[in-house]
Coordinates of N, CA and C in Angstrom, one line a residue:
M1 N 45.3 80.4 5.4 CA 43.9 80.4 5.7 C 43.7 80.4 7.2
S2 N 42.8 81.3 7.7 CA 42.6 81.4 9.1 C 41.8 80.3 9.6
D3 N 41.8 80.1 11.0 CA 41.0 79.0 11.6 C 39.6 79.2 11.4
K4 N 39.1 80.5 11.4 CA 37.7 80.7 11.2 C 37.2 80.3 9.8
K5 N 38.0 80.5 8.8 CA 37.7 80.1 7.4 C 37.7 78.6 7.3
K6 N 38.7 77.9 7.9 CA 38.8 76.5 7.9 C 37.6 75.8 8.5
R7 N 37.1 76.4 9.6 CA 35.9 75.9 10.3 C 34.7 76.1 9.5
R8 N 34.6 77.2 8.8 CA 33.4 77.5 7.9 C 33.4 76.5 6.8
L9 N 34.6 76.3 6.2 CA 34.7 75.3 5.1 C 34.3 73.9 5.5
M10 N 34.8 73.5 6.7 CA 34.5 72.2 7.2 C 33.0 72.1 7.5
I11 N 32.3 73.1 8.0 CA 30.9 73.0 8.3 C 30.1 73.0 7.0
R12 N 30.5 73.7 6.0 CA 29.9 73.7 4.7 C 30.0 72.3 4.0
T13 N 31.2 71.7 4.1 CA 31.4 70.4 3.6 C 30.5 69.4 4.2
I14 N 30.4 69.4 5.5 CA 29.5 68.5 6.3 C 28.1 68.7 5.8
I15 N 27.6 69.9 5.8 CA 26.2 70.2 5.4 C 26.0 69.7 3.9
L16 N 26.9 69.9 3.0 CA 26.7 69.4 1.6 C 26.7 67.9 1.6
S17 N 27.6 67.3 2.4 CA 27.6 65.8 2.5 C 26.3 65.2 2.9
I18 N 25.7 65.8 4.0 CA 24.4 65.4 4.5 C 23.3 65.6 3.5
M19 N 23.3 66.7 2.8 CA 22.3 67.0 1.7 C 22.5 66.0 0.6
A20 N 23.7 65.7 0.2 CA 23.9 64.7 -0.9 C 23.5 63.3 -0.5
A21 N 23.7 62.9 0.8 CA 23.3 61.6 1.3 C 21.7 61.6 1.3
A22 N 21.1 62.7 1.7 CA 19.6 62.7 1.7 C 19.0 62.6 0.3
V23 N 19.7 63.2 -0.7 CA 19.2 63.1 -2.1 C 19.4 61.7 -2.6
V24 N 20.5 61.1 -2.3 CA 20.8 59.7 -2.8 C 19.8 58.7 -2.1
Y25 N 19.5 58.9 -0.8 CA 18.5 58.0 -0.1 C 17.1 58.2 -0.7
T26 N 16.7 59.5 -1.0 CA 15.4 59.7 -1.6 C 15.3 59.1 -2.9
L27 N 16.3 59.2 -3.8 CA 16.2 58.5 -5.1 C 16.1 57.0 -4.9
Y28 N 16.9 56.4 -4.1 CA 16.9 55.0 -3.8 C 15.5 54.6 -3.4
A29 N 15.0 55.3 -2.4 CA 13.7 54.9 -1.9 C 12.6 55.0 -2.9
N30 N 12.6 56.0 -3.8 CA 11.6 56.1 -4.8 C 11.8 55.1 -5.9
F31 N 13.0 54.7 -6.3 CA 13.2 53.7 -7.3 C 12.9 52.3 -6.8
T32 N 12.9 52.0 -5.5 CA 12.7 50.7 -5.0 C 11.4 50.5 -4.3
K33 N 10.6 51.6 -4.2 CA 9.4 51.5 -3.3 C 8.4 50.4 -3.8
E34 N 8.3 50.2 -5.1 CA 7.4 49.2 -5.7 C 7.8 47.8 -5.2
K35 N 9.1 47.6 -5.2 CA 9.7 46.3 -4.8 C 9.4 46.1 -3.3
H36 N 9.4 47.1 -2.5 CA 9.2 47.0 -1.1 C 7.8 47.3 -0.6
A37 N 6.8 47.5 -1.5 CA 5.5 47.9 -1.2 C 4.8 46.7 -0.5
K38 N 4.0 47.0 0.5 CA 3.2 46.0 1.2 C 2.1 45.5 0.4
I39 N 1.8 44.3 0.4 CA 0.7 43.7 -0.3 C -0.6 44.1 0.4
S40 N -1.6 44.5 -0.4 CA -2.9 45.0 0.2 C -4.1 44.2 -0.4
V41 N -5.2 44.3 0.3 CA -6.4 43.8 -0.3 C -6.7 44.5 -1.6
G42 N -7.1 43.7 -2.6 CA -7.4 44.3 -3.9 C -6.3 44.0 -4.9
D43 N -5.1 43.8 -4.4 CA -3.9 43.5 -5.2 C -4.0 42.1 -5.8
K44 N -3.4 41.9 -7.0 CA -3.2 40.6 -7.6 C -2.3 39.8 -6.7
A45 N -2.6 38.6 -6.3 CA -1.7 37.8 -5.4 C -0.5 37.5 -6.2
P46 N 0.7 37.8 -5.6 CA 2.0 37.4 -6.3 C 2.1 35.9 -6.5
D47 N 2.4 35.6 -7.7 CA 2.5 34.2 -8.1 C 3.8 33.5 -7.6
F48 N 3.7 32.3 -7.3 CA 4.9 31.5 -6.9 C 4.7 30.0 -7.2
V49 N 5.8 29.3 -7.2 CA 5.8 27.9 -7.3 C 6.5 27.3 -6.1
L50 N 5.8 26.4 -5.4 CA 6.5 25.7 -4.3 C 6.2 24.2 -4.4
T51 N 7.0 23.4 -3.7 CA 6.8 21.9 -3.7 C 6.2 21.5 -2.4
D52 N 5.3 20.5 -2.6 CA 4.6 20.0 -1.3 C 5.4 18.8 -0.8
M53 N 4.9 18.2 0.3 CA 5.7 17.2 1.0 C 5.8 15.9 0.2
E54 N 5.0 15.7 -0.9 CA 5.1 14.6 -1.7 C 5.9 14.8 -3.0
G55 N 6.4 16.1 -3.1 CA 7.3 16.4 -4.2 C 6.5 17.0 -5.4
N56 N 5.2 17.3 -5.3 CA 4.4 17.9 -6.3 C 4.6 19.4 -6.3
K57 N 4.6 20.0 -7.5 CA 4.8 21.4 -7.6 C 3.4 22.1 -7.6
H58 N 3.3 23.2 -6.9 CA 2.0 24.0 -6.9 C 2.3 25.4 -7.3
K59 N 1.7 25.8 -8.3 CA 1.8 27.2 -8.8 C 0.5 27.9 -8.5
L60 N 0.6 29.1 -7.8 CA -0.6 29.7 -7.3 C -1.5 30.1 -8.5
S61 N -1.0 30.5 -9.6 CA -1.8 30.9 -10.7 C -2.6 29.8 -11.3
D62 N -2.1 28.5 -11.1 CA -2.9 27.4 -11.6 C -4.2 27.2 -10.9
Y63 N -4.4 27.9 -9.8 CA -5.6 27.7 -9.0 C -6.7 28.8 -9.4
E64 N -6.4 29.6 -10.4 CA -7.4 30.6 -10.8 C -8.6 29.9 -11.2
G65 N -9.8 30.5 -10.8 CA -11.1 29.9 -11.0 C -11.6 29.2 -9.7
K66 N -10.7 29.1 -8.8 CA -11.0 28.6 -7.4 C -10.6 29.6 -6.4
G67 N -11.3 29.5 -5.2 CA -10.8 30.4 -4.1 C -9.7 29.7 -3.5
V68 N -8.7 30.5 -3.0 CA -7.5 29.9 -2.3 C -7.4 30.5 -0.9
F69 N -7.3 29.7 0.0 CA -7.1 30.0 1.4 C -5.6 29.8 1.6
L70 N -4.8 30.8 1.5 CA -3.3 30.8 1.5 C -2.8 31.1 3.0
N71 N -2.3 30.0 3.6 CA -1.9 30.1 5.0 C -0.5 29.9 5.2
F72 N 0.2 30.8 5.9 CA 1.6 30.7 6.2 C 1.8 30.3 7.7
W73 N 2.6 29.3 8.0 CA 2.7 28.7 9.3 C 4.0 28.1 9.6
A74 N 4.3 27.7 10.8 CA 5.5 27.0 11.3 C 5.1 26.1 12.4
T75 N 5.9 25.1 12.6 CA 5.6 24.0 13.6 C 5.8 24.6 15.0
Y76 N 6.6 25.6 15.2 CA 6.8 26.2 16.6 C 5.7 27.2 17.0
C77 N 4.8 27.5 16.0 CA 3.8 28.5 16.2 C 2.5 27.9 16.9
D78 N 2.3 28.2 18.1 CA 1.1 27.6 18.8 C -0.2 28.0 18.2
P79 N -0.4 29.2 17.8 CA -1.7 29.5 17.2 C -1.9 28.7 15.8
C80 N -0.8 28.4 15.2 CA -0.9 27.6 13.9 C -1.4 26.2 14.3
K81 N -0.8 25.6 15.3 CA -1.2 24.3 15.8 C -2.7 24.3 16.1
D82 N -3.2 25.4 16.7 CA -4.6 25.4 17.1 C -5.5 25.5 15.9
E83 N -5.1 26.3 14.9 CA -6.1 26.5 13.8 C -6.0 25.5 12.7
M84 N -4.9 24.8 12.5 CA -4.8 23.8 11.4 C -5.8 22.7 11.4
P85 N -6.1 22.1 12.5 CA -7.2 21.1 12.5 C -8.6 21.7 12.1
D86 N -8.8 22.9 12.6 CA -10.1 23.6 12.2 C -10.1 23.9 10.7
M87 N -8.9 24.3 10.1 CA -8.8 24.5 8.7 C -9.1 23.2 8.0
N88 N -8.6 22.1 8.5 CA -8.8 20.8 7.9 C -10.3 20.4 7.9
N89 N -11.0 20.7 9.0 CA -12.4 20.4 9.0 C -13.2 21.1 8.0
Q90 N -12.9 22.4 7.8 CA -13.6 23.2 6.8 C -13.2 22.8 5.4
Y91 N -11.9 22.4 5.2 CA -11.4 22.0 3.9 C -12.2 20.8 3.4
K92 N -12.6 19.9 4.3 CA -13.3 18.7 3.9 C -14.7 19.1 3.3
T93 N -15.3 20.2 3.7 CA -16.5 20.7 3.2 C -16.3 21.5 1.9
Y94 N -15.3 22.4 1.9 CA -15.2 23.4 0.9 C -14.4 23.0 -0.3
K95 N -13.6 21.9 -0.2 CA -12.8 21.5 -1.4 C -13.7 21.1 -2.5
D96 N -14.8 20.5 -2.3 CA -15.7 20.2 -3.4 C -16.6 21.3 -3.9
L97 N -16.4 22.5 -3.2 CA -17.2 23.7 -3.6 C -16.2 24.7 -4.3
G98 N -15.0 24.3 -4.6 CA -14.1 25.1 -5.3 C -13.1 26.0 -4.5
V99 N -12.9 25.6 -3.2 CA -12.0 26.3 -2.4 C -10.8 25.4 -2.0
E100 N -9.6 25.9 -2.2 CA -8.4 25.1 -1.9 C -7.7 25.8 -0.7
I101 N -7.0 25.0 0.0 CA -6.1 25.5 1.1 C -4.7 25.2 0.6
L102 N -3.8 26.2 0.6 CA -2.4 26.0 0.4 C -1.7 26.5 1.7
A103 N -1.2 25.5 2.5 CA -0.5 25.8 3.7 C 1.0 25.9 3.5
V104 N 1.6 27.0 3.7 CA 3.0 27.2 3.4 C 3.8 27.3 4.6
N105 N 4.6 26.2 4.8 CA 5.5 26.2 6.0 C 6.7 27.1 5.6
V106 N 7.1 27.9 6.6 CA 8.2 28.9 6.3 C 9.5 28.5 7.0
G107 N 10.4 28.0 6.1 CA 11.8 27.8 6.5 C 12.2 26.7 7.4
E108 N 11.4 25.7 7.6 CA 11.7 24.6 8.5 C 12.1 23.3 7.7
P109 N 12.9 22.5 8.3 CA 13.4 21.3 7.7 C 12.2 20.2 7.6
E110 N 12.3 19.3 6.6 CA 11.2 18.4 6.4 C 11.0 17.5 7.6
F111 N 12.0 17.1 8.3 CA 11.7 16.2 9.5 C 10.8 16.9 10.5
L112 N 11.0 18.2 10.7 CA 10.1 18.9 11.7 C 8.7 18.9 11.1
I113 N 8.5 19.2 9.8 CA 7.2 19.2 9.2 C 6.6 17.8 9.3
N114 N 7.3 16.8 9.0 CA 6.8 15.4 9.1 C 6.4 15.0 10.5
N115 N 7.2 15.4 11.5 CA 6.8 15.2 12.9 C 5.5 15.9 13.2
F116 N 5.3 17.1 12.8 CA 4.1 17.8 13.0 C 2.9 17.1 12.3
L117 N 3.1 16.7 11.1 CA 2.0 16.0 10.3 C 1.6 14.7 10.9
Q118 N 2.5 14.0 11.7 CA 2.2 12.8 12.3 C 1.2 13.1 13.5
K119 N 1.4 14.2 14.2 CA 0.5 14.6 15.3 C -0.8 15.2 14.7
Y120 N -0.7 15.9 13.6 CA -1.9 16.6 13.1 C -2.0 16.2 11.6
P121 N -2.7 15.1 11.3 CA -2.9 14.6 9.9 C -3.8 15.6 9.2
L122 N -3.3 16.1 8.1 CA -4.0 17.2 7.3 C -4.3 16.7 5.9
D123 N -5.4 17.1 5.3 CA -5.8 16.6 4.0 C -5.4 17.6 2.9
Y124 N -5.0 18.8 3.2 CA -4.6 19.8 2.2 C -3.1 19.8 2.0
P125 N -2.7 20.4 0.9 CA -1.2 20.4 0.6 C -0.4 21.2 1.6
I126 N 0.7 20.7 2.0 CA 1.6 21.4 2.8 C 2.8 21.8 1.9
L127 N 3.0 23.1 1.7 CA 4.1 23.5 0.8 C 5.3 24.0 1.6
K128 N 6.5 23.8 1.0 CA 7.7 24.2 1.7 C 8.3 25.4 1.1
D129 N 8.4 26.5 1.9 CA 9.1 27.7 1.6 C 10.5 27.7 2.3
K130 N 11.4 26.8 1.9 CA 12.6 26.6 2.6 C 13.5 27.8 2.8
T131 N 13.5 28.7 1.8 CA 14.3 29.9 1.9 C 13.6 31.1 2.4
K132 N 12.3 31.0 2.7 CA 11.4 32.1 3.1 C 11.3 33.2 2.1
D133 N 11.5 32.8 0.8 CA 11.4 33.8 -0.2 C 9.9 34.2 -0.4
I134 N 9.0 33.3 -0.3 CA 7.6 33.6 -0.5 C 7.1 34.4 0.7
M135 N 7.5 34.0 1.9 CA 7.2 34.8 3.1 C 7.6 36.2 2.9
S136 N 8.8 36.4 2.4 CA 9.3 37.8 2.2 C 8.5 38.5 1.1
M137 N 8.2 37.8 0.0 CA 7.4 38.4 -1.1 C 6.0 38.9 -0.6
Y138 N 5.4 38.1 0.3 CA 4.1 38.5 0.9 C 4.2 39.4 2.1
K139 N 5.5 39.8 2.5 CA 5.7 40.7 3.6 C 5.1 40.2 4.9
I140 N 5.4 39.0 5.2 CA 4.8 38.4 6.4 C 5.9 38.5 7.6
Y141 N 5.4 39.0 8.7 CA 6.3 39.2 9.9 C 5.8 38.4 11.1
N142 N 4.5 38.1 11.1 CA 3.9 37.3 12.2 C 3.1 36.1 11.7
L143 N 3.2 35.0 12.4 CA 2.6 33.8 12.0 C 1.5 33.5 13.1
P144 N 0.4 32.8 12.7 CA 0.1 32.5 11.3 C -0.4 33.8 10.5
A145 N -0.3 33.7 9.2 CA -0.8 34.8 8.4 C -1.6 34.1 7.2
T146 N -2.8 34.6 7.0 CA -3.7 34.0 6.0 C -4.1 35.1 5.0
F147 N -4.0 34.7 3.7 CA -4.4 35.5 2.6 C -5.6 34.8 1.9
L148 N -6.7 35.5 1.6 CA -7.8 34.9 0.8 C -7.6 35.4 -0.6
V149 N -7.6 34.5 -1.5 CA -7.4 34.8 -2.9 C -8.7 34.4 -3.7
D150 N -9.4 35.3 -4.3 CA -10.6 35.0 -5.0 C -10.3 34.2 -6.3
P151 N -11.4 33.7 -7.0 CA -11.2 33.0 -8.2 C -10.5 33.7 -9.3
E152 N -10.5 35.1 -9.3 CA -9.8 35.9 -10.3 C -8.3 36.1 -9.9
G153 N -7.9 35.7 -8.7 CA -6.5 35.8 -8.3 C -6.2 37.1 -7.5
K154 N -7.3 37.8 -7.1 CA -7.1 39.0 -6.3 C -7.2 38.7 -4.8
I155 N -6.4 39.4 -4.0 CA -6.5 39.2 -2.5 C -7.7 39.9 -2.0
T156 N -8.6 39.2 -1.3 CA -9.8 39.8 -0.7 C -9.7 40.0 0.8
M157 N -8.8 39.4 1.5 CA -8.6 39.5 2.9 C -7.2 39.1 3.4
I158 N -6.7 39.8 4.3 CA -5.4 39.4 5.0 C -5.7 39.4 6.5
E159 N -5.3 38.3 7.1 CA -5.5 38.1 8.5 C -4.2 37.6 9.2
E160 N -3.8 38.1 10.2 CA -2.7 37.6 11.0 C -3.3 37.1 12.4
G161 N -2.7 36.0 12.9 CA -3.1 35.5 14.1 C -4.0 34.3 14.0
R162 N -4.4 33.7 15.1 CA -5.2 32.5 15.1 C -6.6 32.8 14.7
L163 N -7.1 31.9 13.9 CA -8.5 32.0 13.4 C -9.4 30.9 14.0
S164 N -10.6 31.3 14.4 CA -11.5 30.3 15.0 C -12.1 29.5 13.8
E165 N -12.7 28.4 14.1 CA -13.3 27.6 13.0 C -14.4 28.3 12.4
A166 N -15.2 29.1 13.1 CA -16.3 29.9 12.6 C -15.8 30.9 11.6
K167 N -14.7 31.6 12.0 CA -14.1 32.6 11.1 C -13.5 31.9 9.8
I168 N -12.9 30.8 9.9 CA -12.4 30.0 8.8 C -13.5 29.7 7.8
K169 N -14.6 29.2 8.4 CA -15.8 28.9 7.6 C -16.3 30.1 6.8
G170 N -16.4 31.2 7.5 CA -16.9 32.5 6.8 C -15.9 32.9 5.8
M171 N -14.6 32.8 6.0 CA -13.6 33.2 5.0 C -13.7 32.3 3.8
M172 N -13.9 31.0 4.0 CA -14.0 30.1 2.8 C -15.2 30.3 2.1
E173 N -16.3 30.6 2.8 CA -17.6 31.0 2.1 C -17.4 32.2 1.2
S174 N -16.6 33.1 1.7 CA -16.5 34.4 1.0 C -15.7 34.3 -0.3
I175 N -14.8 33.2 -0.5 CA -14.1 33.1 -1.7 C -14.5 31.9 -2.6
K176 N -15.7 31.3 -2.2 CA -16.2 30.2 -2.9 C -16.7 30.7 -4.3
P177 N -16.3 30.0 -5.4 CA -16.7 30.5 -6.7 C -18.2 30.5 -6.9

């Protein structure tokens, strides 16, 4: 076999390998895209069960019939520290009107959360997402992140970043049953 034929065979093999890899990747992406799809406004909120700081279990679907202000946060997050007292102020008003706050701490040990709660006493449940599974399920990359869930369990708003107290009040008003 001549050098020219060997080179041609090599180039064809490389091209076929690249095409086969592209086909395999396309099939993989299509079969897993639902699993990796970003959560959007109008979607049913993915259900989860997490434990709070007192050991009580909270299942999101148990809150159907109420509006849920679902907030993801961490103790190292300065915007989280700023908005949590404002959330607490509004919670005192809206909890009797059918709006709940579920504040999900992402991946931190209990002693850090407890230290935070000593500085910032809060009336709403603080849930622990120790493995960050719920954070991943909701496709959260920036903290704080807030999802509004209406009484039917559908997401009506997604906000990333610090919220003002006026914005929190408006958001709670929008999911009030």
